[in-house]
Tab-separated table of N, CA and C in Angstrom:
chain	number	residue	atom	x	y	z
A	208	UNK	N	17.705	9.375	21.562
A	208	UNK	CA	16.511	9.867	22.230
A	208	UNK	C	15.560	10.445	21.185
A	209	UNK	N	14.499	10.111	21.349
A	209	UNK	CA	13.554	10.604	20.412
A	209	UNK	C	12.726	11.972	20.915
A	210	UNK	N	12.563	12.601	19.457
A	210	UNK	CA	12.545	14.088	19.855
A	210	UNK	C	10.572	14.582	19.057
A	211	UNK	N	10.529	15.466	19.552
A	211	UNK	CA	8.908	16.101	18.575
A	211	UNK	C	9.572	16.409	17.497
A	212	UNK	N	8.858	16.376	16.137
A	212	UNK	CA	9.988	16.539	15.322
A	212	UNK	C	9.103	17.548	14.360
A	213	UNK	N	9.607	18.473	13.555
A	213	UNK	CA	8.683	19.905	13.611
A	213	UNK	C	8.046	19.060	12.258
A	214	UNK	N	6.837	19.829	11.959
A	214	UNK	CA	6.253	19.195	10.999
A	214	UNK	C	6.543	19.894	9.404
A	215	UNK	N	6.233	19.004	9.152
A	215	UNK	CA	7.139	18.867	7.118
A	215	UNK	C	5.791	18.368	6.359
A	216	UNK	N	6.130	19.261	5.341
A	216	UNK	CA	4.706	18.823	4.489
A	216	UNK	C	5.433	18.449	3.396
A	217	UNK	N	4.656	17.050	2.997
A	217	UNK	CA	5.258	16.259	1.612
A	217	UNK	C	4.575	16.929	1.055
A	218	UNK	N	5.483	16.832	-0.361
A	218	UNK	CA	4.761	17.706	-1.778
A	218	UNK	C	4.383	16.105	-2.468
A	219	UNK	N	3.275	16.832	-3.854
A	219	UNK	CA	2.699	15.990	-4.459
A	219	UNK	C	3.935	15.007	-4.977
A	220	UNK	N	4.704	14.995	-5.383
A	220	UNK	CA	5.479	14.416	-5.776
A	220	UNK	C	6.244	13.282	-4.960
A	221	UNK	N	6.349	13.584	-3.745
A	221	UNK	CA	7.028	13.046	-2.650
A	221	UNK	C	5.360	11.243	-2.591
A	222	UNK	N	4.361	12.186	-2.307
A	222	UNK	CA	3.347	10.989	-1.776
A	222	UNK	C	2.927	10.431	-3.215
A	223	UNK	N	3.438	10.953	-4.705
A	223	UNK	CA	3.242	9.869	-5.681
A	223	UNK	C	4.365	8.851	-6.302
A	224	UNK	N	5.428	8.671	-5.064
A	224	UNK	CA	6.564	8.137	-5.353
A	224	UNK	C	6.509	6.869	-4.548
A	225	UNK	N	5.703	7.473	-3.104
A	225	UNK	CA	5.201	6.398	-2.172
A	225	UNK	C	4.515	5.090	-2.870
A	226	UNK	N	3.389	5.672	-4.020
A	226	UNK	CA	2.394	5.440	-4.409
A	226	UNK	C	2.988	4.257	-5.245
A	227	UNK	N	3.843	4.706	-6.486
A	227	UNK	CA	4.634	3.682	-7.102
A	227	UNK	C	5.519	3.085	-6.856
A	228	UNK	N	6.188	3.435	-5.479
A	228	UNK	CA	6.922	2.484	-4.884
A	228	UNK	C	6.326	1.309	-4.741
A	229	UNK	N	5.434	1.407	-3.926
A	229	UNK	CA	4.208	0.423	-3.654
A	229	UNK	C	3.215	-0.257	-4.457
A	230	UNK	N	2.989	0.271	-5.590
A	230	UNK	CA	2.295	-0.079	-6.531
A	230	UNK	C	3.235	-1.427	-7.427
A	231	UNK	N	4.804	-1.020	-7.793
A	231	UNK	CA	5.140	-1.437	-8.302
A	231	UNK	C	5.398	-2.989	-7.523
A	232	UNK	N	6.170	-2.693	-5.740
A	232	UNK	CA	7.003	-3.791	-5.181
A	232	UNK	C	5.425	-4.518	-4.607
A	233	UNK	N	4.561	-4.139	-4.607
A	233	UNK	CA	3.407	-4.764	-4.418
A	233	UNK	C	3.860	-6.362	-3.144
A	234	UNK	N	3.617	-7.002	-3.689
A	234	UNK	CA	3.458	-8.193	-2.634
A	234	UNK	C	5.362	-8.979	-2.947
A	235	UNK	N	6.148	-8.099	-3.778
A	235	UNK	CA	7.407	-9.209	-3.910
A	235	UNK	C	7.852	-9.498	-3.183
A	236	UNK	N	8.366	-8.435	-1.764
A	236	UNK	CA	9.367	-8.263	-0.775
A	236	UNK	C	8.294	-9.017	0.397
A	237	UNK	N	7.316	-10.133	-0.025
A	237	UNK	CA	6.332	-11.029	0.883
A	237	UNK	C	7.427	-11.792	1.975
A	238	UNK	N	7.021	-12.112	3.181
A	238	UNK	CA	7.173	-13.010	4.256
A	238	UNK	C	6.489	-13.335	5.032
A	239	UNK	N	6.313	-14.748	5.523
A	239	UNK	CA	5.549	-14.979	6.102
A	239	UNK	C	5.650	-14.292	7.613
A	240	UNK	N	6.420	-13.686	8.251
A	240	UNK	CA	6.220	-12.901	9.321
A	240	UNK	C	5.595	-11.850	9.874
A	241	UNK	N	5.780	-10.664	8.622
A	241	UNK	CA	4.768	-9.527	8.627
A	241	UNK	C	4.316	-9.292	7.174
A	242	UNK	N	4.434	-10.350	6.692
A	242	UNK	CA	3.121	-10.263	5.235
A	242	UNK	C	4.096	-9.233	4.443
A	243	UNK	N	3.256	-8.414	4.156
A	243	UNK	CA	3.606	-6.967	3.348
A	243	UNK	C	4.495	-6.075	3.840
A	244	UNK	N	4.473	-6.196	5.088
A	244	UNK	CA	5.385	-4.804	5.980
A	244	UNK	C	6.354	-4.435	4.620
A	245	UNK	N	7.422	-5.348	4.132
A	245	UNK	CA	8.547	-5.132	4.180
A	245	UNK	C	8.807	-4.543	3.155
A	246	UNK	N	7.518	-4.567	1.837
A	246	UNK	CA	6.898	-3.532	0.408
A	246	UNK	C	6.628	-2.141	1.315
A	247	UNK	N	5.882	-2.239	2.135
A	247	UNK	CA	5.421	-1.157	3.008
A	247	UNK	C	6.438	-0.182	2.965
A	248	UNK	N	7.095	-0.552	4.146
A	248	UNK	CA	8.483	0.127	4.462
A	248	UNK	C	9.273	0.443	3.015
A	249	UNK	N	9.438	-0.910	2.370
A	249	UNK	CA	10.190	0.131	1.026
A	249	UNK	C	9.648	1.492	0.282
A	250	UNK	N	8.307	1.593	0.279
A	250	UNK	CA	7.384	2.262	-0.085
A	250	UNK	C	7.318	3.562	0.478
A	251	UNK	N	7.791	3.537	2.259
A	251	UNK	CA	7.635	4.907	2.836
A	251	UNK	C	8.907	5.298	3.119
A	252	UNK	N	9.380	4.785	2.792
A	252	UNK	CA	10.895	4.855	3.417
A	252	UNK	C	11.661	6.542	2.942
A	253	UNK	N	11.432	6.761	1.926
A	253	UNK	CA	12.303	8.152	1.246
A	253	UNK	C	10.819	8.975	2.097
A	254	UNK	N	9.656	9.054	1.892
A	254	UNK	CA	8.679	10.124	2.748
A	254	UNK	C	9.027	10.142	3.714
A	255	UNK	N	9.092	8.966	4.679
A	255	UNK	CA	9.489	9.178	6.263
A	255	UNK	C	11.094	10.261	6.706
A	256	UNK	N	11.385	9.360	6.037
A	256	UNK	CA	13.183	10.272	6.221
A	256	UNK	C	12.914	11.959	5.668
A	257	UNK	N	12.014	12.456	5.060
A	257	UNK	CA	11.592	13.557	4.662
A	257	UNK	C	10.919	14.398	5.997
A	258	UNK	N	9.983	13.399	6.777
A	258	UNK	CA	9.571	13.953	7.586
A	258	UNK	C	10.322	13.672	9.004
A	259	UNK	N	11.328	12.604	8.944
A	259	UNK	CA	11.616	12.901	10.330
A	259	UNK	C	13.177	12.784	10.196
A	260	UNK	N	13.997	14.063	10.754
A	260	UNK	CA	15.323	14.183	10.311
A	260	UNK	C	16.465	13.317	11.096
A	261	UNK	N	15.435	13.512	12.102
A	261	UNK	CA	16.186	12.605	13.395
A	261	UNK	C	16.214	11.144	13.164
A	262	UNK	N	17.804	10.701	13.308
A	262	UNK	CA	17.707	9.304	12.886
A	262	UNK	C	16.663	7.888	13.609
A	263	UNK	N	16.965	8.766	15.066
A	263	UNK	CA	16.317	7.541	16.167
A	263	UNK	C	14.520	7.603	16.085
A	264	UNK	N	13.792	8.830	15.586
A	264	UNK	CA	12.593	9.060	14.878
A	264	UNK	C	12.285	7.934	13.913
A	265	UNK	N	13.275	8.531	12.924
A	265	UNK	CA	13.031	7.445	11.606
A	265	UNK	C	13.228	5.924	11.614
A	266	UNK	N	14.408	5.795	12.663
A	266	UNK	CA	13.700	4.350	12.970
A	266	UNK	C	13.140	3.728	13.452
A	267	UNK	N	12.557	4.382	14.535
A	267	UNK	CA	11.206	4.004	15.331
A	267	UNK	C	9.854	3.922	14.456
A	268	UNK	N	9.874	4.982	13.382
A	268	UNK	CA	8.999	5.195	12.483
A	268	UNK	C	9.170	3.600	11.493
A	269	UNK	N	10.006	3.767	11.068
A	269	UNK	CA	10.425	2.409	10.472
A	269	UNK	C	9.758	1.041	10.965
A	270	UNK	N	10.417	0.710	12.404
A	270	UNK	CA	10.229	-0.331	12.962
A	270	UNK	C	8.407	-0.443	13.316
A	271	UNK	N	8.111	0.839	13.543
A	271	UNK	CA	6.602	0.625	13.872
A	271	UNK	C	6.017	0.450	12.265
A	272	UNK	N	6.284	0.743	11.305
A	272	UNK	CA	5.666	0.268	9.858
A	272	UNK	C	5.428	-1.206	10.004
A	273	UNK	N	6.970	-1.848	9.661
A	273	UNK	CA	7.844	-3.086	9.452
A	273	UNK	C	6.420	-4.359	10.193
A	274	UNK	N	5.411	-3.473	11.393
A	274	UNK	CA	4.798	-4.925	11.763
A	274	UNK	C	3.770	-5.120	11.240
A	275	UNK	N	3.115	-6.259	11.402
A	275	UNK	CA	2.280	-7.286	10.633
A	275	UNK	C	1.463	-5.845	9.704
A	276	UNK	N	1.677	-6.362	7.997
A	276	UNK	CA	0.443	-5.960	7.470
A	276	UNK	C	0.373	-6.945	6.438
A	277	UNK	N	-1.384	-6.842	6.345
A	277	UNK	CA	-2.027	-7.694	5.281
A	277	UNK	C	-3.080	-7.213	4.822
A	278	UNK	N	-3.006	-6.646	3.530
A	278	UNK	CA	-4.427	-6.709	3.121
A	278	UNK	C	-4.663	-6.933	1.702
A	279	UNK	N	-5.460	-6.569	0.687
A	279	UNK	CA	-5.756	-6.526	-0.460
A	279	UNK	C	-4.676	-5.495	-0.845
A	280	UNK	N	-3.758	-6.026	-1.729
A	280	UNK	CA	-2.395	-4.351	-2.043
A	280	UNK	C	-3.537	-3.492	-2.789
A	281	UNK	N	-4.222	-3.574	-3.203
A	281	UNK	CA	-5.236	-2.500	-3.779
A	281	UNK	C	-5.715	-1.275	-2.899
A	282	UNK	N	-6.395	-2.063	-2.160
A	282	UNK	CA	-6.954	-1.018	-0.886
A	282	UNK	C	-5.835	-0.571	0.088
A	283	UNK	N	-4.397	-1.113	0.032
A	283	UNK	CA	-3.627	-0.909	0.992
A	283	UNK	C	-3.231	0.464	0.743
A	284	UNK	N	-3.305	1.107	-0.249
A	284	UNK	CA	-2.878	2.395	-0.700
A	284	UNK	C	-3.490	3.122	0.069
A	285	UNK	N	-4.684	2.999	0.333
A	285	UNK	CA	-5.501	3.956	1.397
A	285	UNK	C	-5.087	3.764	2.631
A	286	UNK	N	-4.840	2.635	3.411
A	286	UNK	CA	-4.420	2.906	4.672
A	286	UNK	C	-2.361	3.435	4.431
A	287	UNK	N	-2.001	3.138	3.553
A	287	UNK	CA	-0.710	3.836	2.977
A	287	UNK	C	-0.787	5.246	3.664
A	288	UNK	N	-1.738	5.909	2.687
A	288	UNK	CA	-1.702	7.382	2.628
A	288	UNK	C	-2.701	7.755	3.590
A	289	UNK	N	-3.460	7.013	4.953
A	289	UNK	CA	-3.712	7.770	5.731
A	289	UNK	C	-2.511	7.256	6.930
A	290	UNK	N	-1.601	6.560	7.271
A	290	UNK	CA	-0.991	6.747	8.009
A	290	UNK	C	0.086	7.578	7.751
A	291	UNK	N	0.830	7.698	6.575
A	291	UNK	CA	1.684	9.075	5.846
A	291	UNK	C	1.309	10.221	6.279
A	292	UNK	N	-0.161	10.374	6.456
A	292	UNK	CA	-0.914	11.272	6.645
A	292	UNK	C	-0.632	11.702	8.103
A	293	UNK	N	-0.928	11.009	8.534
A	293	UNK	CA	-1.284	11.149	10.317
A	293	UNK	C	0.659	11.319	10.997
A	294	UNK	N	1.436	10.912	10.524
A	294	UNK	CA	2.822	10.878	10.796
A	294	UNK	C	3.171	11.761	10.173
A	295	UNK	N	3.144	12.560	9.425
A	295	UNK	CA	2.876	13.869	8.729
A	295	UNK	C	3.155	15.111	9.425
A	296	UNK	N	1.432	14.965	10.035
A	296	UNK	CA	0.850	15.971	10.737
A	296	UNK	C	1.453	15.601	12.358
A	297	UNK	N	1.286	14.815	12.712
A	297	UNK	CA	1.716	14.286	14.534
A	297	UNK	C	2.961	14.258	14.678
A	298	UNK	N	3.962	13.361	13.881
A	298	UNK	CA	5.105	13.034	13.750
A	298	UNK	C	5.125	11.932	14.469
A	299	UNK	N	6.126	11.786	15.730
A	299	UNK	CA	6.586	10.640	16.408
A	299	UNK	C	5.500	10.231	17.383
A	300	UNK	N	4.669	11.579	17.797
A	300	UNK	CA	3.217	11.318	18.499
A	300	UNK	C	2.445	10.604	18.031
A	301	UNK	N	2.754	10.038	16.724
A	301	UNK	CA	1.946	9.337	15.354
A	301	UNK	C	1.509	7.990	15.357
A	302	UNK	N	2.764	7.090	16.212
A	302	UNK	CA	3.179	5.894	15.811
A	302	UNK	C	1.869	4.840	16.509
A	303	UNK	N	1.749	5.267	17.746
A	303	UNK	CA	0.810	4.235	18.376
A	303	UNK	C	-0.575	4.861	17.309
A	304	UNK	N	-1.240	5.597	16.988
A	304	UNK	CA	-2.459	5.803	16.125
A	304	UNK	C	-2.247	5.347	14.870
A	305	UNK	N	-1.175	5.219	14.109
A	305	UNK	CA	-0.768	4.658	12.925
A	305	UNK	C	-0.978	3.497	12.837
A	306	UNK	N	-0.363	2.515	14.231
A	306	UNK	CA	-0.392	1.440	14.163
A	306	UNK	C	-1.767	0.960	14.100
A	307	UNK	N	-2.615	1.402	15.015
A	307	UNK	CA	-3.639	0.822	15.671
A	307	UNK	C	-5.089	1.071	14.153
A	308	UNK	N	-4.395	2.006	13.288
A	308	UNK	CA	-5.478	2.306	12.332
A	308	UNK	C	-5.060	1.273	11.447
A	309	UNK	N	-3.806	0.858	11.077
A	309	UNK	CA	-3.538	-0.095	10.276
A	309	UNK	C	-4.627	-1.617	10.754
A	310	UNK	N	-4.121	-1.971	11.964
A	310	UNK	CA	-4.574	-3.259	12.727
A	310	UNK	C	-6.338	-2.983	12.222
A	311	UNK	N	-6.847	-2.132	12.362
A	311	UNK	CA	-8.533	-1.869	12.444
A	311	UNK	C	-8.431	-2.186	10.931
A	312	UNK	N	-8.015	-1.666	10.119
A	312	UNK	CA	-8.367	-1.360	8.954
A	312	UNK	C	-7.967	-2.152	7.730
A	313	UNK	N	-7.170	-3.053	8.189
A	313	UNK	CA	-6.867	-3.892	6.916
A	313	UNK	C	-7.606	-5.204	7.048
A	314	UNK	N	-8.203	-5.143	8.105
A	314	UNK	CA	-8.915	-6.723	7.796
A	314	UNK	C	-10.332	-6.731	6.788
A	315	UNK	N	-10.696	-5.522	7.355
A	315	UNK	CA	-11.997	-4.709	6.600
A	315	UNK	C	-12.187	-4.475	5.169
A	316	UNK	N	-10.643	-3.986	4.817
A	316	UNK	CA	-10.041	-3.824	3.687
A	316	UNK	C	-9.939	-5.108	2.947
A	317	UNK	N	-9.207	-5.776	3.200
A	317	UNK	CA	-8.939	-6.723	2.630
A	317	UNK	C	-10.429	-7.429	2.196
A	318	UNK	N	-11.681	-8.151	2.797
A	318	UNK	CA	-12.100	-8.472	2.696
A	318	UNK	C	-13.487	-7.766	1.444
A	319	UNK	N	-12.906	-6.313	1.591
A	319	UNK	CA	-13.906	-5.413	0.398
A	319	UNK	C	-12.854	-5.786	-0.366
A	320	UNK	N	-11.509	-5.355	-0.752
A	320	UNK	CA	-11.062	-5.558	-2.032
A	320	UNK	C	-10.942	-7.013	-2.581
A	321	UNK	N	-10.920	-7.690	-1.520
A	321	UNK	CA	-10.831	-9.046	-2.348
A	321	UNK	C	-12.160	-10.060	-2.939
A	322	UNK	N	-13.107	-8.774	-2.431
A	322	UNK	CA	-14.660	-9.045	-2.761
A	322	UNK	C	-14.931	-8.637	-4.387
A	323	UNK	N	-14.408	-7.730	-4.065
A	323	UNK	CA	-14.394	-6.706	-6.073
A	323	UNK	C	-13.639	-6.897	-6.944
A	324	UNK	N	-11.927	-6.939	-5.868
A	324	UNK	CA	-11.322	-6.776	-7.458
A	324	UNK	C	-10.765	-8.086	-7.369
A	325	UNK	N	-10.969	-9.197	-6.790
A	325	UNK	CA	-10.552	-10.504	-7.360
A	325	UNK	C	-11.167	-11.407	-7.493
A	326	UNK	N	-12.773	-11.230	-7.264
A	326	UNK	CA	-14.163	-11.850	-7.787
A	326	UNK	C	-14.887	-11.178	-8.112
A	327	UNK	N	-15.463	-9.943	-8.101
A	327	UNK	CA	-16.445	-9.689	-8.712
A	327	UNK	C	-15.806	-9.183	-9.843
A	328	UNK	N	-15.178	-9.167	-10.008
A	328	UNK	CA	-14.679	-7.950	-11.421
A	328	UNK	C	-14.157	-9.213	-12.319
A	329	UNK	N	-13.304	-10.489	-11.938
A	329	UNK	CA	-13.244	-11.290	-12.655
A	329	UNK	C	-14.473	-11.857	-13.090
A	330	UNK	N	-15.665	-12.206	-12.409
A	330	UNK	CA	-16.388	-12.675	-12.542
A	330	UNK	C	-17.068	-11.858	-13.867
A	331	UNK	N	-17.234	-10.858	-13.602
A	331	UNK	CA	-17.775	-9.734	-15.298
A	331	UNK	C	-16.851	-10.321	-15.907
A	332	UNK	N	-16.081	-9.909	-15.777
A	332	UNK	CA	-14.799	-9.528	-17.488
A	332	UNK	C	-14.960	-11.340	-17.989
A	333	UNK	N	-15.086	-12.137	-16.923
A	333	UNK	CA	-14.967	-13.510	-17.925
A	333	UNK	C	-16.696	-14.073	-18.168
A	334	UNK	N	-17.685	-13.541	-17.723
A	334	UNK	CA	-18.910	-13.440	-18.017
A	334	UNK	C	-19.019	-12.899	-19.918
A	335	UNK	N	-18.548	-11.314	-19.541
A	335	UNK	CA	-18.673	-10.835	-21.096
A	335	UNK	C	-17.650	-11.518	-21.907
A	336	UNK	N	-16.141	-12.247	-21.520
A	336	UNK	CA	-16.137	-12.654	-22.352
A	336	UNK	C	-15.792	-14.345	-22.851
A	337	UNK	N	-16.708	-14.806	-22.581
A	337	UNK	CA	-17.276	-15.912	-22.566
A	337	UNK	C	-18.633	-15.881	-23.508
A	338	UNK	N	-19.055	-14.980	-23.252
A	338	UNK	CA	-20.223	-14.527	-24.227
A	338	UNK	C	-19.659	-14.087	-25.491
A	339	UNK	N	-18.369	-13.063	-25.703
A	339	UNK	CA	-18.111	-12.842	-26.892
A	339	UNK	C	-17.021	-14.458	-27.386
A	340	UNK	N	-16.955	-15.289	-26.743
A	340	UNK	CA	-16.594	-16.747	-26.904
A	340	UNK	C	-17.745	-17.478	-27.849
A	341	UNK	N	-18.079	-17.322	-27.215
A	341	UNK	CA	-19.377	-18.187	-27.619
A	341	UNK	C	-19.972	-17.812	-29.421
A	342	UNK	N	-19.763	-16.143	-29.408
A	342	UNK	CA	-20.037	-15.783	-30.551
A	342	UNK	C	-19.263	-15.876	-31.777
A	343	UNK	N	-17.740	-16.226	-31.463
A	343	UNK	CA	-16.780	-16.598	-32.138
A	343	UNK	C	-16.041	-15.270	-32.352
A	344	UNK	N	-16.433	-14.592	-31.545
A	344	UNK	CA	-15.397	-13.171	-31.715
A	344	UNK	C	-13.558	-13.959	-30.614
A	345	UNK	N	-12.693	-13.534	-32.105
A	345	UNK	CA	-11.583	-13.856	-31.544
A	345	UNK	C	-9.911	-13.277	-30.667
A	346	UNK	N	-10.781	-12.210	-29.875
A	346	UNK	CA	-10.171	-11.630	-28.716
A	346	UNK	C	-10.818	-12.111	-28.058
A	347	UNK	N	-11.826	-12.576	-27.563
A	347	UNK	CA	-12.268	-13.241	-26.164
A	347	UNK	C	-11.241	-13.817	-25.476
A	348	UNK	N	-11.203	-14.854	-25.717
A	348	UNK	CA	-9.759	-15.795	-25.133
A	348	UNK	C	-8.515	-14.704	-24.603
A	349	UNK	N	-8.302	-13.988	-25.322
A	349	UNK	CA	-6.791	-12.812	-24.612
A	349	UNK	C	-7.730	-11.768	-24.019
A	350	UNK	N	-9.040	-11.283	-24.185
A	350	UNK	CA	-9.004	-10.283	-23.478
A	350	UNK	C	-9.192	-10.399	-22.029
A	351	UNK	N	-9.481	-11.537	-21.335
A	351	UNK	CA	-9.238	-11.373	-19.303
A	351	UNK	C	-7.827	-11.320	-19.382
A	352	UNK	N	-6.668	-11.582	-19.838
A	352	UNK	CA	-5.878	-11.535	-19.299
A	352	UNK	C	-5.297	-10.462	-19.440
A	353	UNK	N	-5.470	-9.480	-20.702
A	353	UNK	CA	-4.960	-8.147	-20.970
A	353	UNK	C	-5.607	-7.267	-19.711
A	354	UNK	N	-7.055	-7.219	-19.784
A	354	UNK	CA	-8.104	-6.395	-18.823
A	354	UNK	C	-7.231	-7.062	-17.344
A	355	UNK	N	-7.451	-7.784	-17.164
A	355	UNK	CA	-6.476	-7.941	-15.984
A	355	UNK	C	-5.152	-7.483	-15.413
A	356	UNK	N	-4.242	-7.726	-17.038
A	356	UNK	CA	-3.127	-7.311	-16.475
A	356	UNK	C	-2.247	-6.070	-16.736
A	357	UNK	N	-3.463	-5.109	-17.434
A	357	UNK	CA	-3.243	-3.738	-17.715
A	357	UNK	C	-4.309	-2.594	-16.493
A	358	UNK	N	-5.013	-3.224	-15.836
A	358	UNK	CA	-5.862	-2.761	-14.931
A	358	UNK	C	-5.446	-2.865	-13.541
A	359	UNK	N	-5.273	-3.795	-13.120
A	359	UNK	CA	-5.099	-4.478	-11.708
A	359	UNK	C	-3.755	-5.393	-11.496
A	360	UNK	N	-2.778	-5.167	-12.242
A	360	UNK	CA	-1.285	-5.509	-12.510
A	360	UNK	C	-1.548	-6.835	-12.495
A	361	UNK	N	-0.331	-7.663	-11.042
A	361	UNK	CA	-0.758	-9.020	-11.015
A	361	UNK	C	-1.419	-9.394	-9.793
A	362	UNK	N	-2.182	-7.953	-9.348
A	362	UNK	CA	-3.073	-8.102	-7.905
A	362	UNK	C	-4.368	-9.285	-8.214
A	363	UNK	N	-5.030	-9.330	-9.492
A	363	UNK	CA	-6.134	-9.612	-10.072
A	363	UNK	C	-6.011	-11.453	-10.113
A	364	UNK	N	-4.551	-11.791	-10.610
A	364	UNK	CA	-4.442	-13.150	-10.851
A	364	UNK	C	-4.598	-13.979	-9.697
């Protein structure tokens, strides 16, 4: 039976673990069923169990993550840490507003981050260096792929 479950405040440490959980498993743990969920969930998984002690909580919390997400993993950090947020503060009262902000918000998302950081920003970095190509400067050629893959991991490729 699922219970109100008193509220718990993550420390900084707790929501920058989320952060590199997610940062790191990015798109690996992919399926075609719920896309990302399943990085997601790895990602919240030690915060949630922080905030909800009750097992049948945490897996309701769980299972309501686990469905469909898709967006740019860039921008996903933000809807990350506002549903952390909102399950946080609400707890199990959380789940239907969690969900429903995810559904609103990643299509939106997706379509800004994949506007910037996987065309417009390529589009510079191989603009300038194409130009330092041209001049015979010989980092051109390695530098999109460094700027790429020290900036924007392998979200960018």
């Amino acid at each position: 039976m699922m219970s109100d479950n008193q509220t718990f405040k993550l420390s900084k440490k707790d929501k920058e673990k989320v952060f590199w959980r997610y940062t790191i498993v990015g798109n690996s743990l992919f399926n075609y069923a719920s896309i990302e969920a399943p990085s997601l969930v790895y990602a919240l998984s030690p915060a949630l169990r922080k905030i909800y002690k009750n097992d049948d909580d945490y897996k309701a919390s769980l299972k309501n993550q686990y469905k469909y997400f898709n967006t740019t993993p860039i921008m996903a950090e933000s809807l990350i840490g506002a549903s952390l947020a909102m399950e946080e503060k609400n707890g199990i009262k959380a789940l239907e507003p969690v969900q429903s902000l995810k559904t609103s918000l990643m299509g939106p998302f997706a379509g800004i981050g994949d506007s910037i950081f996987n065309v417009m920003l390529n589009t510079i970095i191989g603009s300038i260096t194409g130009s330092l190509a041209l001049s015979g400067n010989l980092v051109a050629p390695v530098a999109p792929m460094s700027i790429n893959g020290t900036s924007f991991s392998k979200h960018s490729f």
